[in-house]
mmCIF file of the C-alpha atoms, coordinates in Angstrom:
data_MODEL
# 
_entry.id   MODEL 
# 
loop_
_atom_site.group_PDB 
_atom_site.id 
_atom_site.type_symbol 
_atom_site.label_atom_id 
_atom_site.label_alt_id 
_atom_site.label_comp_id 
_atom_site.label_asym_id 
_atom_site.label_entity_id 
_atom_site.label_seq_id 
_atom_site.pdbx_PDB_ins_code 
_atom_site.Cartn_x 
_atom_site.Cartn_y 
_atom_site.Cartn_z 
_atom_site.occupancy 
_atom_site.B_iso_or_equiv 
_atom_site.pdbx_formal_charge 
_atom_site.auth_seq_id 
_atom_site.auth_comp_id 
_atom_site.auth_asym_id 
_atom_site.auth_atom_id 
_atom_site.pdbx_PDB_model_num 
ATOM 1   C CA . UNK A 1 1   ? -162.744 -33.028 -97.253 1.00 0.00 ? 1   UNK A CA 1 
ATOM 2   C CA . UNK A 1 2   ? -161.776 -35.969 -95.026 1.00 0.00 ? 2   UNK A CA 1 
ATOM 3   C CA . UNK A 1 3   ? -164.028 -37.998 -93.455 1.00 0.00 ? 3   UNK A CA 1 
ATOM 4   C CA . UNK A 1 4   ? -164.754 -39.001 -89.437 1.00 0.00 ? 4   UNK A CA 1 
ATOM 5   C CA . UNK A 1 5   ? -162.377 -41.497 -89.482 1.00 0.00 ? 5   UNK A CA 1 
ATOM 6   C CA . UNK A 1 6   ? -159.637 -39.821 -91.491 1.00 0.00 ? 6   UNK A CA 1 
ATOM 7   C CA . UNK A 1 7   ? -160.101 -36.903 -88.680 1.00 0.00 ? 7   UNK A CA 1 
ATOM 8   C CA . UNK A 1 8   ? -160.006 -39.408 -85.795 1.00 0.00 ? 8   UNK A CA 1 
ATOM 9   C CA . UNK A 1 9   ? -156.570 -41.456 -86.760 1.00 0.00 ? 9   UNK A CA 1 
ATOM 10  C CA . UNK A 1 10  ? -154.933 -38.110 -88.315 1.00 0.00 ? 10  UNK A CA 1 
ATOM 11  C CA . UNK A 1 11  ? -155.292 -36.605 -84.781 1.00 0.00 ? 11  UNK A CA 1 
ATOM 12  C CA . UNK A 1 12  ? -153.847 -39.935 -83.186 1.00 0.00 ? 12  UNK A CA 1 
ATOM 13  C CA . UNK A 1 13  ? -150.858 -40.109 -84.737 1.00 0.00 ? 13  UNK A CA 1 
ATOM 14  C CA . UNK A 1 14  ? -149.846 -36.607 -84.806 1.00 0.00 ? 14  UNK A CA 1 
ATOM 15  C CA . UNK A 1 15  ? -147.409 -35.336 -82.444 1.00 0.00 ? 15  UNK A CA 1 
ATOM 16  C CA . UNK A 1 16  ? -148.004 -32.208 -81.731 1.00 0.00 ? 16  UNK A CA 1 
ATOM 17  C CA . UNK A 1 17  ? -151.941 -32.779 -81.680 1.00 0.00 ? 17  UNK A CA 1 
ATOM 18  C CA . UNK A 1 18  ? -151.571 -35.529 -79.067 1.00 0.00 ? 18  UNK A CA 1 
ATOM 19  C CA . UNK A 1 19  ? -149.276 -33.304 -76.989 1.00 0.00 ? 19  UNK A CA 1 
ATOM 20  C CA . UNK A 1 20  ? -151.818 -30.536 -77.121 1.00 0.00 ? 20  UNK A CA 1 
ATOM 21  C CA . UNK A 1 21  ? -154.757 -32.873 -76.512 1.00 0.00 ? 21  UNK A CA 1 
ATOM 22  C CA . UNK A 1 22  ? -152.917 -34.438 -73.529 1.00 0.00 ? 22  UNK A CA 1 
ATOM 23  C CA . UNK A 1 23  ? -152.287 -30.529 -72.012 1.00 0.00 ? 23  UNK A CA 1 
ATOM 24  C CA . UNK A 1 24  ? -155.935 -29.563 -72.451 1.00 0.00 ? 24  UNK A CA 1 
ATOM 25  C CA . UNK A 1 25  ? -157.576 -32.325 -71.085 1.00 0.00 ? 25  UNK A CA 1 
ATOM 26  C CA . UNK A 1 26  ? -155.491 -32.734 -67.969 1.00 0.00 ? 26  UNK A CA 1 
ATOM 27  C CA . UNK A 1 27  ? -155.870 -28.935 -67.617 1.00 0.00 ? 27  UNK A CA 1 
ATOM 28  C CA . UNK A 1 28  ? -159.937 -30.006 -67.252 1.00 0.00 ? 28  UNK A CA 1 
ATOM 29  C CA . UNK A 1 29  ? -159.721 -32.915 -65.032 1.00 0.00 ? 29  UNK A CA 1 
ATOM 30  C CA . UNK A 1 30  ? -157.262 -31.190 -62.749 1.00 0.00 ? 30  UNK A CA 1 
ATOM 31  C CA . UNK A 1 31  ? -160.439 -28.129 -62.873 1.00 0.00 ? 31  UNK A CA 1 
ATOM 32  C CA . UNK A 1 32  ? -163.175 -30.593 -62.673 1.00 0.00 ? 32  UNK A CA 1 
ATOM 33  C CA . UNK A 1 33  ? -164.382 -31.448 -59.503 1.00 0.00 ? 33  UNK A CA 1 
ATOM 34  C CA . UNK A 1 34  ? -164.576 -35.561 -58.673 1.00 0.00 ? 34  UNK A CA 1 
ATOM 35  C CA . UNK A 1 35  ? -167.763 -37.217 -60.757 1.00 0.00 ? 35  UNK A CA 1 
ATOM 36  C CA . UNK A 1 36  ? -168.686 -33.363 -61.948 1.00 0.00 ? 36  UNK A CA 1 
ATOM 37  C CA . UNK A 1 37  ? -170.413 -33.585 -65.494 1.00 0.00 ? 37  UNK A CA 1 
ATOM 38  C CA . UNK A 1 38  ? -168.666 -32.079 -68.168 1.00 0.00 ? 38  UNK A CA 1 
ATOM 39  C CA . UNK A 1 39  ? -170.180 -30.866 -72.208 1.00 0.00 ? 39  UNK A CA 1 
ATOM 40  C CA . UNK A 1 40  ? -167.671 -31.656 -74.692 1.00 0.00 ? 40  UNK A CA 1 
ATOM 41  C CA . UNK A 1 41  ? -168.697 -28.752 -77.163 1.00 0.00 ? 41  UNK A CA 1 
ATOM 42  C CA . UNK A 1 42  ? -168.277 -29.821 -80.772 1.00 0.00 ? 42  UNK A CA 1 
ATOM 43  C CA . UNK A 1 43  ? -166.882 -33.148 -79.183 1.00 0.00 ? 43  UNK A CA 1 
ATOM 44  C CA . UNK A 1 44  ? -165.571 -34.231 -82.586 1.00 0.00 ? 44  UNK A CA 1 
ATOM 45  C CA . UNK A 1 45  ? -165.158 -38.088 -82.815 1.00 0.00 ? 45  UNK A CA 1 
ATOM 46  C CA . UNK A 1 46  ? -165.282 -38.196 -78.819 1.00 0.00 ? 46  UNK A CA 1 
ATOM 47  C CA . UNK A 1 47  ? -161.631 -38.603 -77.921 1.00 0.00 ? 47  UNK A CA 1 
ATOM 48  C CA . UNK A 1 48  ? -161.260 -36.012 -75.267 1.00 0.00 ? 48  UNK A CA 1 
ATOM 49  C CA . UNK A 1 49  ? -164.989 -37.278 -74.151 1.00 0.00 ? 49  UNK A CA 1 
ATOM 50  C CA . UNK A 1 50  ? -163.687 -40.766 -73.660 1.00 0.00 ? 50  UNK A CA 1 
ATOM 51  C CA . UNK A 1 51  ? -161.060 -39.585 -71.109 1.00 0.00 ? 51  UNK A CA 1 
ATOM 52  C CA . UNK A 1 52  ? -163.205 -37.556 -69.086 1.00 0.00 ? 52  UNK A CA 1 
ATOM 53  C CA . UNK A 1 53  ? -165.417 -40.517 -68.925 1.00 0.00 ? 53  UNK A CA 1 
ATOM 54  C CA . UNK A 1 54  ? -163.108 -42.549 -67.897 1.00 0.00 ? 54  UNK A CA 1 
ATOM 55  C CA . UNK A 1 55  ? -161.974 -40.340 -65.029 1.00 0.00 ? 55  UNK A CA 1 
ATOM 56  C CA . UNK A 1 56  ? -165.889 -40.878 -63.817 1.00 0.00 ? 56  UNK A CA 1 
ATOM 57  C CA . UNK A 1 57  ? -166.937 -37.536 -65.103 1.00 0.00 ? 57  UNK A CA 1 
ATOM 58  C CA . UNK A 1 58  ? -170.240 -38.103 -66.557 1.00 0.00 ? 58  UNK A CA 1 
ATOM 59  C CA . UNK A 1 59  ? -169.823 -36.308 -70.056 1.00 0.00 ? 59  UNK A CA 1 
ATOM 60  C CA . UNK A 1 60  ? -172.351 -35.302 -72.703 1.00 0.00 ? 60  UNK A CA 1 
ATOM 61  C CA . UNK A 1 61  ? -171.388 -34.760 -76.008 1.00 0.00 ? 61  UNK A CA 1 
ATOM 62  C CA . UNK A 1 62  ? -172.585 -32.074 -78.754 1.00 0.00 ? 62  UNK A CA 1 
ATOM 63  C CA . UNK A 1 63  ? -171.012 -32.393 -82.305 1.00 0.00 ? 63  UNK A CA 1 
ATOM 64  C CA . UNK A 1 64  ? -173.045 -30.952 -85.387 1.00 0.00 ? 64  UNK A CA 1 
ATOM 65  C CA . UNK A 1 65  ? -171.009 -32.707 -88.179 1.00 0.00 ? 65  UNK A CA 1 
ATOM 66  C CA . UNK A 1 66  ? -172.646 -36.078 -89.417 1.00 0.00 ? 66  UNK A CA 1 
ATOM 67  C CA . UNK A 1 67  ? -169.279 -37.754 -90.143 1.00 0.00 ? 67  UNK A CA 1 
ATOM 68  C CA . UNK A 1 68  ? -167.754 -36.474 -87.264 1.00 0.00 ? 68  UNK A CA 1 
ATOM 69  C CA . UNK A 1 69  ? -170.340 -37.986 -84.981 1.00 0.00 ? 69  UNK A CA 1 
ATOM 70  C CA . UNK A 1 70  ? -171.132 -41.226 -86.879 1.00 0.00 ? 70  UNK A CA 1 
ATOM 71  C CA . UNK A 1 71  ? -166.988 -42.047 -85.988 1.00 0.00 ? 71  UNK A CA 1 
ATOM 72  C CA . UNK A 1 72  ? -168.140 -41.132 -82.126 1.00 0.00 ? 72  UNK A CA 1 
ATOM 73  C CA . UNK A 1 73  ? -170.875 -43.458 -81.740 1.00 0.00 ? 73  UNK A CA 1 
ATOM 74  C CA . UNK A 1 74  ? -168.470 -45.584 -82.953 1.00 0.00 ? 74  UNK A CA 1 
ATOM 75  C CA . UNK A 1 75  ? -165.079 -44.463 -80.971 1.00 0.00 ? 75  UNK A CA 1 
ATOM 76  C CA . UNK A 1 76  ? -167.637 -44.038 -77.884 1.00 0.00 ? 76  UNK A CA 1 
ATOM 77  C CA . UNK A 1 77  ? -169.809 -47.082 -77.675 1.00 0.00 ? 77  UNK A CA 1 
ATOM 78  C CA . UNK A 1 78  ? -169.104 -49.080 -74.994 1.00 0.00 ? 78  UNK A CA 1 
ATOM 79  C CA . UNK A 1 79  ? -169.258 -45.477 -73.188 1.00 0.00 ? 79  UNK A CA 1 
ATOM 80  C CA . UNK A 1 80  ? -172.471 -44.816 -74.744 1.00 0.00 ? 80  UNK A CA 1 
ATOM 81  C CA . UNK A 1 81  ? -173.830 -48.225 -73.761 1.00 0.00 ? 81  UNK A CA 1 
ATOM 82  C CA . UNK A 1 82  ? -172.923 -47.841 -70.182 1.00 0.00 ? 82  UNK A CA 1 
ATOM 83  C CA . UNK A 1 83  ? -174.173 -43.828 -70.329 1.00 0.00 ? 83  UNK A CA 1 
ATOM 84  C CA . UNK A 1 84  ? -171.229 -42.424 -69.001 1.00 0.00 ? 84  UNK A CA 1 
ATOM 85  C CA . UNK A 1 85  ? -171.288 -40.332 -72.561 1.00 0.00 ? 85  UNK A CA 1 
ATOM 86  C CA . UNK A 1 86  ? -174.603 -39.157 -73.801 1.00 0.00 ? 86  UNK A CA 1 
ATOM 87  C CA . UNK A 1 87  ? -175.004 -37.963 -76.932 1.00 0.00 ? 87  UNK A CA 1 
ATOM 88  C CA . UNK A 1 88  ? -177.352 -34.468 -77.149 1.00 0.00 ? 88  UNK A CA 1 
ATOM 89  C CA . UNK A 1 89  ? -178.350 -32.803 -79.688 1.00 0.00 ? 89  UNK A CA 1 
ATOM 90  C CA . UNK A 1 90  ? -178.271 -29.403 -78.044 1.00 0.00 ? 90  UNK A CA 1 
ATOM 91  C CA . UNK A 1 91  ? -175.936 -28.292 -75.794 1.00 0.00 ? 91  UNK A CA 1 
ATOM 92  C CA . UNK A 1 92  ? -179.472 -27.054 -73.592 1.00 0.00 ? 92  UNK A CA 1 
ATOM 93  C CA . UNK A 1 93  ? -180.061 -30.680 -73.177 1.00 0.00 ? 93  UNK A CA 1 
ATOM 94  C CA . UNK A 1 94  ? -177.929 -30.747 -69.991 1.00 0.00 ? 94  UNK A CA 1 
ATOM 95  C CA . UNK A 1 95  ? -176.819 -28.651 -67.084 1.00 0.00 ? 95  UNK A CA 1 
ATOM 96  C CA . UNK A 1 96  ? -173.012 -29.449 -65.939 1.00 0.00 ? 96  UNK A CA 1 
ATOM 97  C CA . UNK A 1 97  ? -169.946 -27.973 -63.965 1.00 0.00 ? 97  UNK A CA 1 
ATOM 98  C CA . UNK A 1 98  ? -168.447 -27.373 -67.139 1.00 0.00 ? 98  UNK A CA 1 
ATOM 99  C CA . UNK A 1 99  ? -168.425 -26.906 -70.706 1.00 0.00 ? 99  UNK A CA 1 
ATOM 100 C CA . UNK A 1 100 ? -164.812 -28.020 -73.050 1.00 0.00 ? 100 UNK A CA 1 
ATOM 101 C CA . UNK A 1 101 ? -164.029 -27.184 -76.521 1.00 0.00 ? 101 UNK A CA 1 
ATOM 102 C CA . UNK A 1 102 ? -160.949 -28.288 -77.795 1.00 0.00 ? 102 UNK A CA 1 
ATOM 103 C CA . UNK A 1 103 ? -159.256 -27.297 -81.305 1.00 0.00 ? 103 UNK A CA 1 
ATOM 104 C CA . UNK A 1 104 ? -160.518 -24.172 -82.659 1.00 0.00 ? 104 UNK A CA 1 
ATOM 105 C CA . UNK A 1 105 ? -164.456 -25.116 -82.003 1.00 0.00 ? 105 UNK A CA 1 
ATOM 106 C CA . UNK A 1 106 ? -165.164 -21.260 -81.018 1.00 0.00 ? 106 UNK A CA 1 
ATOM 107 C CA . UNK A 1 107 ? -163.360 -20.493 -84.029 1.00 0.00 ? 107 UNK A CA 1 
ATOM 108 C CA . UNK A 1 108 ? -166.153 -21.253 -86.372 1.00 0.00 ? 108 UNK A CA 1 
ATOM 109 C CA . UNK A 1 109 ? -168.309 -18.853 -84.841 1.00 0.00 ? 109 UNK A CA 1 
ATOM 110 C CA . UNK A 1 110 ? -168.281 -15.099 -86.264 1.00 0.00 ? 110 UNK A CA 1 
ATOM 111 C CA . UNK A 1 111 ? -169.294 -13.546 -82.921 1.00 0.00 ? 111 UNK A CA 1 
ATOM 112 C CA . UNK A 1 112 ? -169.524 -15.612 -79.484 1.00 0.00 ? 112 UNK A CA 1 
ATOM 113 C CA . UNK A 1 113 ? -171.901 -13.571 -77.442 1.00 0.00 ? 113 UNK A CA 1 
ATOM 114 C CA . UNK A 1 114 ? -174.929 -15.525 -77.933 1.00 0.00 ? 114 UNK A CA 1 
ATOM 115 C CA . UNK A 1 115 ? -172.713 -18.570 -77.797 1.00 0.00 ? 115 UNK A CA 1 
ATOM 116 C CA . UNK A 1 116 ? -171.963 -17.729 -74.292 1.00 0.00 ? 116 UNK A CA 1 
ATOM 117 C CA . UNK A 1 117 ? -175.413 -16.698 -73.523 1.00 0.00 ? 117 UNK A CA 1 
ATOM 118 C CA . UNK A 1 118 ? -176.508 -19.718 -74.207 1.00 0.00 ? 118 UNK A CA 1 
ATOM 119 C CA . UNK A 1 119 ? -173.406 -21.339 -72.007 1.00 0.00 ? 119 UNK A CA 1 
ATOM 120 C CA . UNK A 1 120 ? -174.828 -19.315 -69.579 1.00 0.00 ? 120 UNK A CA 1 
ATOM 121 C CA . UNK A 1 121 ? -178.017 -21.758 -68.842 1.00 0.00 ? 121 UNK A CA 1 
ATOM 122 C CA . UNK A 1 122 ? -175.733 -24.828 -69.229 1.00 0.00 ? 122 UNK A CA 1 
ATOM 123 C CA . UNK A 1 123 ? -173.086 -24.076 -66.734 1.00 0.00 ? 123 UNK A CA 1 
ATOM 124 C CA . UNK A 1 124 ? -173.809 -23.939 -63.097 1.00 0.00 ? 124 UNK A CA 1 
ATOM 125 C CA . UNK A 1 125 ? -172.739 -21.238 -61.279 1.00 0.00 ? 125 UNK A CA 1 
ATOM 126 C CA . UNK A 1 126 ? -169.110 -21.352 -60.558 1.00 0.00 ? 126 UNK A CA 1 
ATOM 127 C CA . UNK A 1 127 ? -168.068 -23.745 -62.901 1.00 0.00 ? 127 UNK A CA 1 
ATOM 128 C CA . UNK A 1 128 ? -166.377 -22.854 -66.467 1.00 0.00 ? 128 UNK A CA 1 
ATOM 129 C CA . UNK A 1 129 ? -165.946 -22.761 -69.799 1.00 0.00 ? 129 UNK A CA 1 
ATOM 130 C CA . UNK A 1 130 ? -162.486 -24.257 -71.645 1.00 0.00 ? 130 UNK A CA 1 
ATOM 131 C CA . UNK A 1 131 ? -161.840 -22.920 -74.825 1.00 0.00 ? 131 UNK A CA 1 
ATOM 132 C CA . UNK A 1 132 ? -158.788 -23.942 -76.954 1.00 0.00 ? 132 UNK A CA 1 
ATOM 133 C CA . UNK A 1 133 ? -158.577 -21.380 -79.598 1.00 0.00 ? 133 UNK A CA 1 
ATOM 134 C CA . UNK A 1 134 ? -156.047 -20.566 -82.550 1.00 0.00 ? 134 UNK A CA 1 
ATOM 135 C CA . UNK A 1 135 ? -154.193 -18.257 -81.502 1.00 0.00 ? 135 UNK A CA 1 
ATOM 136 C CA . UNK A 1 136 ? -153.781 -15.198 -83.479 1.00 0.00 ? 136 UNK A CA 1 
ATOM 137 C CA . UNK A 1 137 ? -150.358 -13.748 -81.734 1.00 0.00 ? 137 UNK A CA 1 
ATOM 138 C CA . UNK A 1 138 ? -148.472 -17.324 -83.288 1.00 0.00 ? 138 UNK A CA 1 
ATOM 139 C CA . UNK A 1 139 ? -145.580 -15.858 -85.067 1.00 0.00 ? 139 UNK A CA 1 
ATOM 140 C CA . UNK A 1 140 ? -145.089 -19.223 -87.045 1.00 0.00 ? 140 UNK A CA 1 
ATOM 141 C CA . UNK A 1 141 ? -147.828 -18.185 -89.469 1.00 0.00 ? 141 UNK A CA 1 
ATOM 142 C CA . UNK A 1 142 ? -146.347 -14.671 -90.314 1.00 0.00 ? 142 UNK A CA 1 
ATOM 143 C CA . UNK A 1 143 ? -144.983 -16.628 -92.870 1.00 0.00 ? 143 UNK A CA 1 
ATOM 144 C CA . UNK A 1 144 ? -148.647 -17.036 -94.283 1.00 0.00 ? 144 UNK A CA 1 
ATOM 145 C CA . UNK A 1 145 ? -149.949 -13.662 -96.664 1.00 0.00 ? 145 UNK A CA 1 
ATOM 146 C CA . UNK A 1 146 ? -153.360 -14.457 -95.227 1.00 0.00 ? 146 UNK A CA 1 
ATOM 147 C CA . UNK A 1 147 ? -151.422 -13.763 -91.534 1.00 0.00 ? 147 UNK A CA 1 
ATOM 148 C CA . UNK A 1 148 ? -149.880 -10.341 -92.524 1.00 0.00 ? 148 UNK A CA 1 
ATOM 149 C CA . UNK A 1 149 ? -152.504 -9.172  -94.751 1.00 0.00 ? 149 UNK A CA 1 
ATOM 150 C CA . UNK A 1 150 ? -154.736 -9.329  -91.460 1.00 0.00 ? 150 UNK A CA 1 
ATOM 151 C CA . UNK A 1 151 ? -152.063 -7.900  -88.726 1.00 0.00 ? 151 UNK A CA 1 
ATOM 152 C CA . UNK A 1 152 ? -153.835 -4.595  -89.154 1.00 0.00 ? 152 UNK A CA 1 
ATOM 153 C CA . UNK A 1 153 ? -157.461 -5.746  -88.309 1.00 0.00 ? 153 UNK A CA 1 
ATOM 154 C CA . UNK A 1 154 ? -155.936 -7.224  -85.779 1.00 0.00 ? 154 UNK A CA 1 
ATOM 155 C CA . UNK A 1 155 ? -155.059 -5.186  -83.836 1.00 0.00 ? 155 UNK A CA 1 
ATOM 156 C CA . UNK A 1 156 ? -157.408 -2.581  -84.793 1.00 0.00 ? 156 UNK A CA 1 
ATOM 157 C CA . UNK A 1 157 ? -160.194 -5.006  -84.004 1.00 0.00 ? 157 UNK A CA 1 
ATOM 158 C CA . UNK A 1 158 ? -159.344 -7.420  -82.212 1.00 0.00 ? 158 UNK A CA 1 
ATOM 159 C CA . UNK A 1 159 ? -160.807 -10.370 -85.069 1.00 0.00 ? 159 UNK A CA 1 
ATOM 160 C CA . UNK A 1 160 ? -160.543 -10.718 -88.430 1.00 0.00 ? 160 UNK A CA 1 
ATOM 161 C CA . UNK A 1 161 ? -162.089 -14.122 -91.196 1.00 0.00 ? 161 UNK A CA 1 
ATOM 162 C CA . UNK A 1 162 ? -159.686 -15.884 -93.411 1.00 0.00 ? 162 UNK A CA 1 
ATOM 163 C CA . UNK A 1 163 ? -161.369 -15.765 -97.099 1.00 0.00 ? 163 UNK A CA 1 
ATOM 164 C CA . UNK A 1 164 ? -161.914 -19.881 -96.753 1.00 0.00 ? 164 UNK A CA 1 
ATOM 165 C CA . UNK A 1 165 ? -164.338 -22.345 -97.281 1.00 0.00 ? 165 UNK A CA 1 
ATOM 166 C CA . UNK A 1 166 ? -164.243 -22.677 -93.636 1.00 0.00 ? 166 UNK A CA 1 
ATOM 167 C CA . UNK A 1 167 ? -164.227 -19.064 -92.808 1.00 0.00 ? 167 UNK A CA 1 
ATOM 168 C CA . UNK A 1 168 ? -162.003 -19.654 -89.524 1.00 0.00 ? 168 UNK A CA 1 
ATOM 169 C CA . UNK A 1 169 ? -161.764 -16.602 -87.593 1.00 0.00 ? 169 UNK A CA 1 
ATOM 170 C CA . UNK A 1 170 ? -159.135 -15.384 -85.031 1.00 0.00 ? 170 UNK A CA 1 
ATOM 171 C CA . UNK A 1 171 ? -159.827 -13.409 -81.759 1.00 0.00 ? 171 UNK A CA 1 
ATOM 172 C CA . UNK A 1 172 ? -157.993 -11.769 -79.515 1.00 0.00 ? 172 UNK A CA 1 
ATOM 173 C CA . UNK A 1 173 ? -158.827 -12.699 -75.826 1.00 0.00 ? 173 UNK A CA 1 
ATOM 174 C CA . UNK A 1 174 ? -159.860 -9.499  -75.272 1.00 0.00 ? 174 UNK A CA 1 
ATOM 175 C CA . UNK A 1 175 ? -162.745 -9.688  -77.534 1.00 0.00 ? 175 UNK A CA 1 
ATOM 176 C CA . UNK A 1 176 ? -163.454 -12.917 -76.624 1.00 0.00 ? 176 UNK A CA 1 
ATOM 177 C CA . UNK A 1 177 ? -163.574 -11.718 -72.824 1.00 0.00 ? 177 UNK A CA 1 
ATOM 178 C CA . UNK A 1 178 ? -165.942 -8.655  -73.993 1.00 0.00 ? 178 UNK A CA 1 
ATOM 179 C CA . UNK A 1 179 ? -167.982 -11.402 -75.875 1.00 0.00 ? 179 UNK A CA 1 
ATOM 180 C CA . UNK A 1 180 ? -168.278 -13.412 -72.848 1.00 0.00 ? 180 UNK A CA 1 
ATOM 181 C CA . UNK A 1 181 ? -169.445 -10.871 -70.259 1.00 0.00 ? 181 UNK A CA 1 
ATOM 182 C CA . UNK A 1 182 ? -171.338 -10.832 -68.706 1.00 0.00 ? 182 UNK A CA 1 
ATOM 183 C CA . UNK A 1 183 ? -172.381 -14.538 -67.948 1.00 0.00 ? 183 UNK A CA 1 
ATOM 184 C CA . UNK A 1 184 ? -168.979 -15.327 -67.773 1.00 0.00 ? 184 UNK A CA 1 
ATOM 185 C CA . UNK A 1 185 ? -164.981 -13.932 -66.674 1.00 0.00 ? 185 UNK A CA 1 
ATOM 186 C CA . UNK A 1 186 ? -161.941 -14.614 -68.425 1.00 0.00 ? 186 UNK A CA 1 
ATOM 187 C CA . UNK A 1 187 ? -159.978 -15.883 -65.389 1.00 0.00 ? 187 UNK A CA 1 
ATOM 188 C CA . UNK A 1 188 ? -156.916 -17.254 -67.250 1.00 0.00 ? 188 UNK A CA 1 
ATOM 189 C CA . UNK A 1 189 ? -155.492 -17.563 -70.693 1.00 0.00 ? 189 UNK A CA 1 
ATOM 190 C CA . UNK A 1 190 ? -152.677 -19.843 -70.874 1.00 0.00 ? 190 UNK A CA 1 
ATOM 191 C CA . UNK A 1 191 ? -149.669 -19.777 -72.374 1.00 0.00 ? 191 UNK A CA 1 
ATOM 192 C CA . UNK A 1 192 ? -148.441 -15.957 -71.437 1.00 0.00 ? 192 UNK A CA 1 
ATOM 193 C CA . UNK A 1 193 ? -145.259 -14.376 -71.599 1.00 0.00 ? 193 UNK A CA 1 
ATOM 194 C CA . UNK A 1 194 ? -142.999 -14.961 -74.335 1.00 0.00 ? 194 UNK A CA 1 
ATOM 195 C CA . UNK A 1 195 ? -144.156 -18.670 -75.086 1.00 0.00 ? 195 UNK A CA 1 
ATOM 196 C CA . UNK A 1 196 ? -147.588 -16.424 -76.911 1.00 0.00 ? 196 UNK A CA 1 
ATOM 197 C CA . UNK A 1 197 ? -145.507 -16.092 -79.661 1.00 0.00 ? 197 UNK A CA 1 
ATOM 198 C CA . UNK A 1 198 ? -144.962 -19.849 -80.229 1.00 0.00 ? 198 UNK A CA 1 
ATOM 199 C CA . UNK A 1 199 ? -147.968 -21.817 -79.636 1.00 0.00 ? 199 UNK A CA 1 
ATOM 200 C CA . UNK A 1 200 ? -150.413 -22.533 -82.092 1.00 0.00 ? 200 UNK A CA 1 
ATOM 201 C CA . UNK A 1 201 ? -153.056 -22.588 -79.837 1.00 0.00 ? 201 UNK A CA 1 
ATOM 202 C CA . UNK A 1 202 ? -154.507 -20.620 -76.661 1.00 0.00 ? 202 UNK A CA 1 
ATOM 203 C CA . UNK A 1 203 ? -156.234 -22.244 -74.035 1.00 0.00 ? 203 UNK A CA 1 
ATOM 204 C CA . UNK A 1 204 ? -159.187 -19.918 -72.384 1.00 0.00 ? 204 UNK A CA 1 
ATOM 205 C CA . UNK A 1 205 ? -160.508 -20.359 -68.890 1.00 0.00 ? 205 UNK A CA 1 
ATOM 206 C CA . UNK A 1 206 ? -163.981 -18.622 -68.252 1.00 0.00 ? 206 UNK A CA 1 
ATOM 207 C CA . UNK A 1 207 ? -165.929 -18.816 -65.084 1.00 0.00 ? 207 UNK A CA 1 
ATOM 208 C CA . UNK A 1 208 ? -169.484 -18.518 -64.795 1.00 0.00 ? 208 UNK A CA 1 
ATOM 209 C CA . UNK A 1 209 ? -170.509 -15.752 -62.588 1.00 0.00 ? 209 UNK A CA 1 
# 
């Protein structure tokens, strides 16, 4: 288990992680509208938060895990101090233009229907959800048993739950899209084409009807 700081300078240094961050997060400032207020959904230890604050989007913050949020408060404070990131302890705390979840935060939950419901009275009308999800179509973990063991589920159902302590699970968009409606449309999933097959992740764009 690592802790909130091991987390925080583990997803600093690395490459790829950094070069993912950077592509989701200016993906949601070039969305958000100037000063709109943003959720950072299982915020982690506030990174992404910190930018959008810094762009003057007013940002609350949910994030569940002790150590995880202990290294915010820390990461965050002179944000905190000056409330341009407020910690909540529900996501129903707060009613913004849009809701972010960065690295594989939806995929700890088994089924995301009453997740979005609940989205549903947080979001305002036309604004959006963005979701960056592991993406189950990534051919560099056929190399994994776990991967092809699950290829059939996959595409028979459209999810399947890695036998783990954290009991990840991978969705199509499809069934995320079902699992969304209908509070909310799937109104882009990024990358498409033949790049699918190489990125580890899968950034979701759902608007709030």
């Amino acid at each position: 288990m690592h802790t909130g700081e091991q987390y925080h300078e583990f997803m600093l240094a690395s490459p790829r992680d950094r070069s993912v961050r950077a592509r989701f997060q200016q993906l949601a400032l070039d969305l958000l509208p100037a000063g709109a207020a943003v959720l950072d959904f299982g915020a982690g230890t506030g990174i992404d938060a910190k930018t959008y604050a810094a762009h003057g989007h007013p940002t609350f913050v949910f994030e569940p895990s002790e150590a995880m949020h202990a290294c915010l408060l820390r990461h965050c404070r002179d944000e905190i101090e000056h409330k341009t990131v407020v910690a909540v302890t529900s996501p129903l705390a707060c009613k913004v233009q849009a809701v972010t979840a960065n690295f594989a935060v939806f995929n700890h939950f088994a089924d995301h229907a009453a997740l979005f419901e609940q989205l549903s009275y947080v979001v305002r009308h036309g604004g959006f959800v963005l979701a960056s999800m592991l993406n189950p179509y990534c051919l560099a973990d056929a190399r994994y048993r776990w991967w092809r063991a699950n290829l059939v589920n996959l595409v028979r159902h459209g999810h399947y739950a890695i036998a783990s302590e954290s009991r990840i699970h991978r969705f199509t968009p499809r069934v995320v899209a079902q699992a969304a409606a209908p509070h909310f449309r799937l109104e882009r999933r990024m990358p498409g084409g033949l790049a699918l097959a190489s990125q580890l992740y899968l950034f979701l764009l759902f608007r709030r009807v």
